[in-house]
Coordinates of C-alpha atoms and ligand atoms in Angstrom, one line a residue:
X13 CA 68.5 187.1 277.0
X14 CA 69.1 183.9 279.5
X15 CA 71.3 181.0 278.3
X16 CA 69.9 178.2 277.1
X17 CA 69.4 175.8 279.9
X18 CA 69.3 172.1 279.2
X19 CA 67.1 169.3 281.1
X20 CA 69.0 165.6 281.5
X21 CA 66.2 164.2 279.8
X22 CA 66.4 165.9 276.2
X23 CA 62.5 165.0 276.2
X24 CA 61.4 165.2 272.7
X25 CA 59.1 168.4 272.1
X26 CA 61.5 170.2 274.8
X27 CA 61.2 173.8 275.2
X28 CA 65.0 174.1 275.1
X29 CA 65.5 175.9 272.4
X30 CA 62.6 178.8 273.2
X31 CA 62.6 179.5 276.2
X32 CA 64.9 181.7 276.8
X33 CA 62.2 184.0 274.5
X34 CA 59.1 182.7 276.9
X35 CA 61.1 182.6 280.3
X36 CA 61.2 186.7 279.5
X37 CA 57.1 187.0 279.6
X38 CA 56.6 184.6 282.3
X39 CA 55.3 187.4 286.0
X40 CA 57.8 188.1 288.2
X41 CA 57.7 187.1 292.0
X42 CA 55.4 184.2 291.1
X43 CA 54.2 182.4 294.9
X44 CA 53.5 178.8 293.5
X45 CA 54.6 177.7 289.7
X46 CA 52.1 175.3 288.1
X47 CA 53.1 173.4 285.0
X48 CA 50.3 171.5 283.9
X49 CA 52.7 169.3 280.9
X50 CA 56.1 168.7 282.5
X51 CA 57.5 166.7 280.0
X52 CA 61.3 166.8 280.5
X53 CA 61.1 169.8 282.5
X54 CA 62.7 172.1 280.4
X55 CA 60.7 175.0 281.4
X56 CA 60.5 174.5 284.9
X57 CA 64.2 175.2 285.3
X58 CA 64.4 178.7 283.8
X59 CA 61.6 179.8 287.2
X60 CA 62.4 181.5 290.5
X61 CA 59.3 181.0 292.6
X62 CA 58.7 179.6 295.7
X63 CA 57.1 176.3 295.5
X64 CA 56.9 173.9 292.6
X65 CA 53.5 172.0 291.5
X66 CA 54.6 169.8 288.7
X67 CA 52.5 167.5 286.5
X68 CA 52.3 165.0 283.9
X69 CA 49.8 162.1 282.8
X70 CA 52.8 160.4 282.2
X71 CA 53.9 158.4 284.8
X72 CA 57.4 157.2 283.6
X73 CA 58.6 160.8 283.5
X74 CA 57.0 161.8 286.6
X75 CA 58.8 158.9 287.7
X76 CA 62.1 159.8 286.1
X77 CA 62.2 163.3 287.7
X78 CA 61.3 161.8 291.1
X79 CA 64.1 159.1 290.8
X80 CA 67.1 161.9 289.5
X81 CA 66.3 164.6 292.0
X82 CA 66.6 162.2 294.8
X83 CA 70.2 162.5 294.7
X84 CA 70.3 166.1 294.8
X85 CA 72.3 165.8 298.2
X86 CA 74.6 163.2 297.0
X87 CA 75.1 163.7 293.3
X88 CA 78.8 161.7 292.9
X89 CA 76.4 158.6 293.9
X90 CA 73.9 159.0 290.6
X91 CA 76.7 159.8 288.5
X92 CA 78.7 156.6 290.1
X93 CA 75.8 154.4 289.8
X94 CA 74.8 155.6 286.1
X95 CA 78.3 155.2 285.2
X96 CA 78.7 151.4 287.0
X97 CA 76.2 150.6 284.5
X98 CA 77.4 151.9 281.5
X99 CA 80.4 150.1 282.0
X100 CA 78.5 146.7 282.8
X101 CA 76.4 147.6 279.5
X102 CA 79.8 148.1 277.4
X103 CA 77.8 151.0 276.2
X104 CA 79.6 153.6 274.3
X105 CA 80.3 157.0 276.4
X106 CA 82.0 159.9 275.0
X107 CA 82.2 161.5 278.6
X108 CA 84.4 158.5 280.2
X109 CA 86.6 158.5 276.7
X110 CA 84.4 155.2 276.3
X111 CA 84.6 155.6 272.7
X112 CA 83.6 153.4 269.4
X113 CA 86.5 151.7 267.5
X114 CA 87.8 154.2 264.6
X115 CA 87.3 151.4 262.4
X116 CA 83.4 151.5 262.7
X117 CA 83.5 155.0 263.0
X118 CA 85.0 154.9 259.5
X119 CA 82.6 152.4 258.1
X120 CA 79.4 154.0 259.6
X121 CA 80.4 157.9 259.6
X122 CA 76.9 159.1 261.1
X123 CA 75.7 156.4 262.7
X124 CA 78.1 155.0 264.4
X125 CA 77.3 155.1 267.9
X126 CA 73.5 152.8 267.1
X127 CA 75.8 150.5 265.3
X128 CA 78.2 150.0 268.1
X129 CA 75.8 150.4 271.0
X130 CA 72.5 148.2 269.1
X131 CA 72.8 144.9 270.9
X132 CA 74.1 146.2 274.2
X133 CA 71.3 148.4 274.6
X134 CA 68.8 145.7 273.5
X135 CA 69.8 144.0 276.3
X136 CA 69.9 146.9 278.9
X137 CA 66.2 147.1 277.2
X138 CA 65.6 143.3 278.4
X139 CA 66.9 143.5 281.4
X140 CA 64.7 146.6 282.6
X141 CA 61.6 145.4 281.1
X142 CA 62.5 142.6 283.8
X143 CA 63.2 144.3 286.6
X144 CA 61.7 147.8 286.0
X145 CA 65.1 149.3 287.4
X146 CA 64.2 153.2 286.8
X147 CA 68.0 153.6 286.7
X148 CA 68.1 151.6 283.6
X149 CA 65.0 153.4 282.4
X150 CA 66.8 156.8 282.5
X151 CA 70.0 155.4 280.1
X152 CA 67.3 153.6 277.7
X153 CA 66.2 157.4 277.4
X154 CA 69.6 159.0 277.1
X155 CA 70.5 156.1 274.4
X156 CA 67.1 155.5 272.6
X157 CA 65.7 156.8 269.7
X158 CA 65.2 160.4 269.7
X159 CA 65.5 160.3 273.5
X160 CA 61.8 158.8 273.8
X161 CA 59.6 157.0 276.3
X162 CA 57.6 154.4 274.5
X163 CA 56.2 151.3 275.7
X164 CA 54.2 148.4 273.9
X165 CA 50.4 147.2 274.7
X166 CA 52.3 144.6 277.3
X167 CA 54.2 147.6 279.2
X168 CA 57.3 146.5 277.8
X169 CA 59.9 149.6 277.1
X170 CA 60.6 149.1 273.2
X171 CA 62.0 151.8 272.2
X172 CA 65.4 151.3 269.3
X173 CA 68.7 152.4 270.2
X174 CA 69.4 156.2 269.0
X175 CA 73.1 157.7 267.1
X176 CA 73.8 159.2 271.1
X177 CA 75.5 158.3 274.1
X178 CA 76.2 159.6 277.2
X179 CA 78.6 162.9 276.7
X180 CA 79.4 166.3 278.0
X181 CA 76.1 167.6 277.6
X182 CA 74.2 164.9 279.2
X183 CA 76.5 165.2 282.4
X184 CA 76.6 168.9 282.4
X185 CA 72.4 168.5 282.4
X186 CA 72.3 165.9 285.3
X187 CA 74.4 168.4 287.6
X188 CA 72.9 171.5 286.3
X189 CA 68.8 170.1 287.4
X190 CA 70.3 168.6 290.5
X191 CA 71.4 172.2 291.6
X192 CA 68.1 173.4 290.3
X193 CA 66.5 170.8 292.6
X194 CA 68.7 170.5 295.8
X195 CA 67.1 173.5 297.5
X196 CA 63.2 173.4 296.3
X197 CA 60.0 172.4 297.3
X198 CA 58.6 170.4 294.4
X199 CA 55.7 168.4 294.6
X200 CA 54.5 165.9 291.6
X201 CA 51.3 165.2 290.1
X202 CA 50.4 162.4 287.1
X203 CA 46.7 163.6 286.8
X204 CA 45.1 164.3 283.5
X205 CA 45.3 168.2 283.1
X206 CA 41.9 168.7 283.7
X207 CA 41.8 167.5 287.0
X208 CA 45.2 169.4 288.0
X209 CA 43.8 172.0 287.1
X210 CA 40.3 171.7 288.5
X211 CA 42.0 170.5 291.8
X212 CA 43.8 173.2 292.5
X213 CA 43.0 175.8 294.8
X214 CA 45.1 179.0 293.0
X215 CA 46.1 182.1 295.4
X216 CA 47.1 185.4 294.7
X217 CA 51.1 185.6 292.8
X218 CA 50.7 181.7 291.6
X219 CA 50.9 181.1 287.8
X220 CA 50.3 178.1 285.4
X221 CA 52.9 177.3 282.5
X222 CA 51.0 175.2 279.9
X223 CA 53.1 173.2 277.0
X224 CA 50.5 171.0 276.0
X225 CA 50.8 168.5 273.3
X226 CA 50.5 170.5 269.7
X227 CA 47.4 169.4 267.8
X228 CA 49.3 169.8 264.6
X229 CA 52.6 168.2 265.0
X230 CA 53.5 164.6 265.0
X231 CA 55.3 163.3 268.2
X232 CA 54.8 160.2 270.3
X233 CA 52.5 162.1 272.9
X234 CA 50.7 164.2 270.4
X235 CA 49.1 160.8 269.2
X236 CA 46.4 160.7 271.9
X237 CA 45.6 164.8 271.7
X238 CA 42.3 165.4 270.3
X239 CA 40.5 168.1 269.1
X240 CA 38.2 167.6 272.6
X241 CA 41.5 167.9 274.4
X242 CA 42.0 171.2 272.6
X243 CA 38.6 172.1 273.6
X244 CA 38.9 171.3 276.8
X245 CA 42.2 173.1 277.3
X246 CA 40.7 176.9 276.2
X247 CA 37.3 175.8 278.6
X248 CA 40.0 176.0 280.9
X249 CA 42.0 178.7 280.4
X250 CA 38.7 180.4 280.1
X251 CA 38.0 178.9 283.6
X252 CA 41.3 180.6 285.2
X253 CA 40.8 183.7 283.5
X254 CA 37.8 184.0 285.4
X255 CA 39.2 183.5 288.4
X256 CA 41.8 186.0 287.7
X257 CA 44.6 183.3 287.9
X258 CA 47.5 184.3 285.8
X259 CA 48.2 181.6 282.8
X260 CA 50.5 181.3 279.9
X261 CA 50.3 178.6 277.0
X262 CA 52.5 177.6 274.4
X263 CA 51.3 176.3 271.1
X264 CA 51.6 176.6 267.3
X265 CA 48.8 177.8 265.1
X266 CA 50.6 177.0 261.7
X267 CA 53.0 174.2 261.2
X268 CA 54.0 172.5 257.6
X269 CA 50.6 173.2 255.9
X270 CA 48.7 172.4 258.6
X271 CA 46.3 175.0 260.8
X272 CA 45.2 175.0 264.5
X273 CA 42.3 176.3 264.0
X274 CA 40.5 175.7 267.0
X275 CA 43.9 178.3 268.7
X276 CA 43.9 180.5 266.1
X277 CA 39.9 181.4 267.2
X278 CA 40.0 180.9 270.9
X279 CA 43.6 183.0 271.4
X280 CA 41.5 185.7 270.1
X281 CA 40.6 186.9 273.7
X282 CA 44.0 186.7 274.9
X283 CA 47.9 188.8 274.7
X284 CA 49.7 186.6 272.1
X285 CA 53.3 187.1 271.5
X286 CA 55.1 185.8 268.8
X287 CA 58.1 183.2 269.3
X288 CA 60.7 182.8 267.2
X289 CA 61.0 178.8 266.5
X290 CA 63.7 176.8 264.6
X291 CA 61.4 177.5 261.9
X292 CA 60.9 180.9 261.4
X293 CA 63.7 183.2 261.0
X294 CA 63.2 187.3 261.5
X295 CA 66.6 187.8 260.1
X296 CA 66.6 185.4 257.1
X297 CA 63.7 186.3 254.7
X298 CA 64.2 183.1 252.9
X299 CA 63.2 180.9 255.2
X300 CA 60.0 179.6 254.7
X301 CA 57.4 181.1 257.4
X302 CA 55.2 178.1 257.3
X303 CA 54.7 177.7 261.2
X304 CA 54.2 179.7 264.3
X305 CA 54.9 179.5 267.5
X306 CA 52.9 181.5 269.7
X307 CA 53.0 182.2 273.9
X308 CA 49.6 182.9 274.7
X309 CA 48.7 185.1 278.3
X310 CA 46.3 186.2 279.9
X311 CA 48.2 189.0 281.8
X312 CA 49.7 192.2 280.4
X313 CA 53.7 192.5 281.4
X314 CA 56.4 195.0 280.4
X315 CA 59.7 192.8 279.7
X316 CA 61.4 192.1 282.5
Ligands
LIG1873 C1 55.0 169.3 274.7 S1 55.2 168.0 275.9 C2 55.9 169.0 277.2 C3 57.3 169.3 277.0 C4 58.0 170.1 278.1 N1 57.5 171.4 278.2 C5 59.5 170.0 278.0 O1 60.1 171.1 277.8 O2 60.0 168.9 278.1 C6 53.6 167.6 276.4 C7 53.5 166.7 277.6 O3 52.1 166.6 277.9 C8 51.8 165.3 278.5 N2 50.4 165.0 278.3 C9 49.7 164.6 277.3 N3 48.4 164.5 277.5 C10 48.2 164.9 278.8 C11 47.1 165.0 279.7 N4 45.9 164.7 279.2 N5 47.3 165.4 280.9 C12 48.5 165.7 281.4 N6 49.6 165.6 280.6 C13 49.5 165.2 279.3 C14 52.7 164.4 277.7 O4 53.0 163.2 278.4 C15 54.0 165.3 277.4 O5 55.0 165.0 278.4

């Protein structure tokens, strides 16, 4: 099985941990990759195709991916710029050896890094929701809560500081998608899914990756999912099947007492493979099996 491959933006809801289970039942030789629910991107980066239709109703993150893979070619500048900021921030940052003053570490054992970096990052948040500096957007999501996107009623960024700062991992990330990037075509979309899908005119060898927000589970973009979204989603996967295009759809049917119903009837159709979540274990009977995770296709494939 592949390693686990990491996007820079540690979007919440990644498919990080997964799919290196899902990257295995994705076609081979796919012509044009469609992901209707970029997100971070953490799927996006496992595929070998040859061109890259990528979407998001999101505009901030759309936004984000633009802004990092412009420096593809010229990678030292990001990293110098990022950094240059950091420093003007007096944010914490393991990877420079920037680190938080043993005596707070001491006092504040596991949250040591909000404590230290709370009123510098309040006013990196200020300053952005000033100038609207995406550069300063993509460290309010590498040091916020939960690495989130969230913005009031005014379009003010007001998100807390999170217990991270910019380490190893984040800068291994950053130059991992900008190799990922550097030689592809990728084009961008923020359309609602319906109409990305709808818009598109699908050719033979092209297949759509769906990681849509899960009905039943709580997370900033799941709020605005509705059961008519859900609806809509299997009319539409109903609506490629038909037209023979190759599609496959993460989702979870069970999760902590709650049931997807509306899945659980329409998948019925469909080749579902199980996927073995942080949740459910296949080699530890004790753990609880209260949710599953489930790839959904509408294509038959041997394991690659
Ligand atoms: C589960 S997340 C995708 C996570 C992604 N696979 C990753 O690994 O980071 C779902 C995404 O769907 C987007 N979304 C929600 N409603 C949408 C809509 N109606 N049309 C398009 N995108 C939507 C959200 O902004 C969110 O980024």
């Amino acid at each position: 099985m592949k390693n686990k491959i990491r996007s820079p933006f540690f979007y919440v809801g990644d498919k990080y941990k997964i799919m290196p289970q899902i990257i295995e039942l994705f076609p081979s030789n796919i012509r044009n990759y469609y992901e209707a629910f970029l997100g971070g991107g953490s799927s996006v980066l496992y595929v070998e195709a040859e061109k890259y239709l990528l979407n998001d109703n999101n505009k901030n993150i759309i936004d984000l991916h633009k802004y990092i893979s412009s420096y593809s070619k010229k990678k030292e500048v990001l990293l110098d710029k990022l950094f240059k900021l950091i420093k003007k921030y007096q944010l914490s940052c393991s990877y420079l050896g920037l680190t938080v003053p043993e005596d707070l570490k001491k006092k504040y054992v596991k949250t040591y890094y909000s404590k230290f970096n709370k009123e510098n990052y309040s006013k990196l948040k200020n300053d952005y929701n000033e100038d609207k500096d995406i550069s300063k957007l993509y460290l309010l999501l590498i040091y916020g809560f939960n690495h989130m996107i969230r913005f009031n009623r005014n379009g003010d960024f007001n998100l807390p500081v999170g217990n991270v700062d910019f380490n190893k991992n984040v800068y291994e990330a950053i130059l991992n998608y900008l190799s990922f990037v550097e030689d592809k075509k990728i084009e961008y979309s923020t359309k609602d899914y319906v109409d990305f899908i709808k818009e598109t005119n699908f050719k033979e060898r092209d297949f759509i990756y769906l990681d849509p927000p899960y009905l039943i589970s709580n997370s900033e973009y799941n709020k605005n999912w509705t059961s008519e979204d859900e609806v809509r989603l299997y009319d539409l996967l109903d609506f490629l099947n038909e037209k023979n295009v190759y599609f496959g759809l993460s989702n979870m049917t069970d999760h902590k007492g709650n049931s997807n119903e509306i899945l659980k009837k329409r998948m019925k159709k469909y080749i579902v493979h199980e996927i073995e979540s942080n949740y459910i274990s296949r080699f530890d009977n004790t753990v609880k099996k209260n949710s599953r995770e489930v790839y959904v296709t509408n294509y038959g494939k041997e394991k690659r």
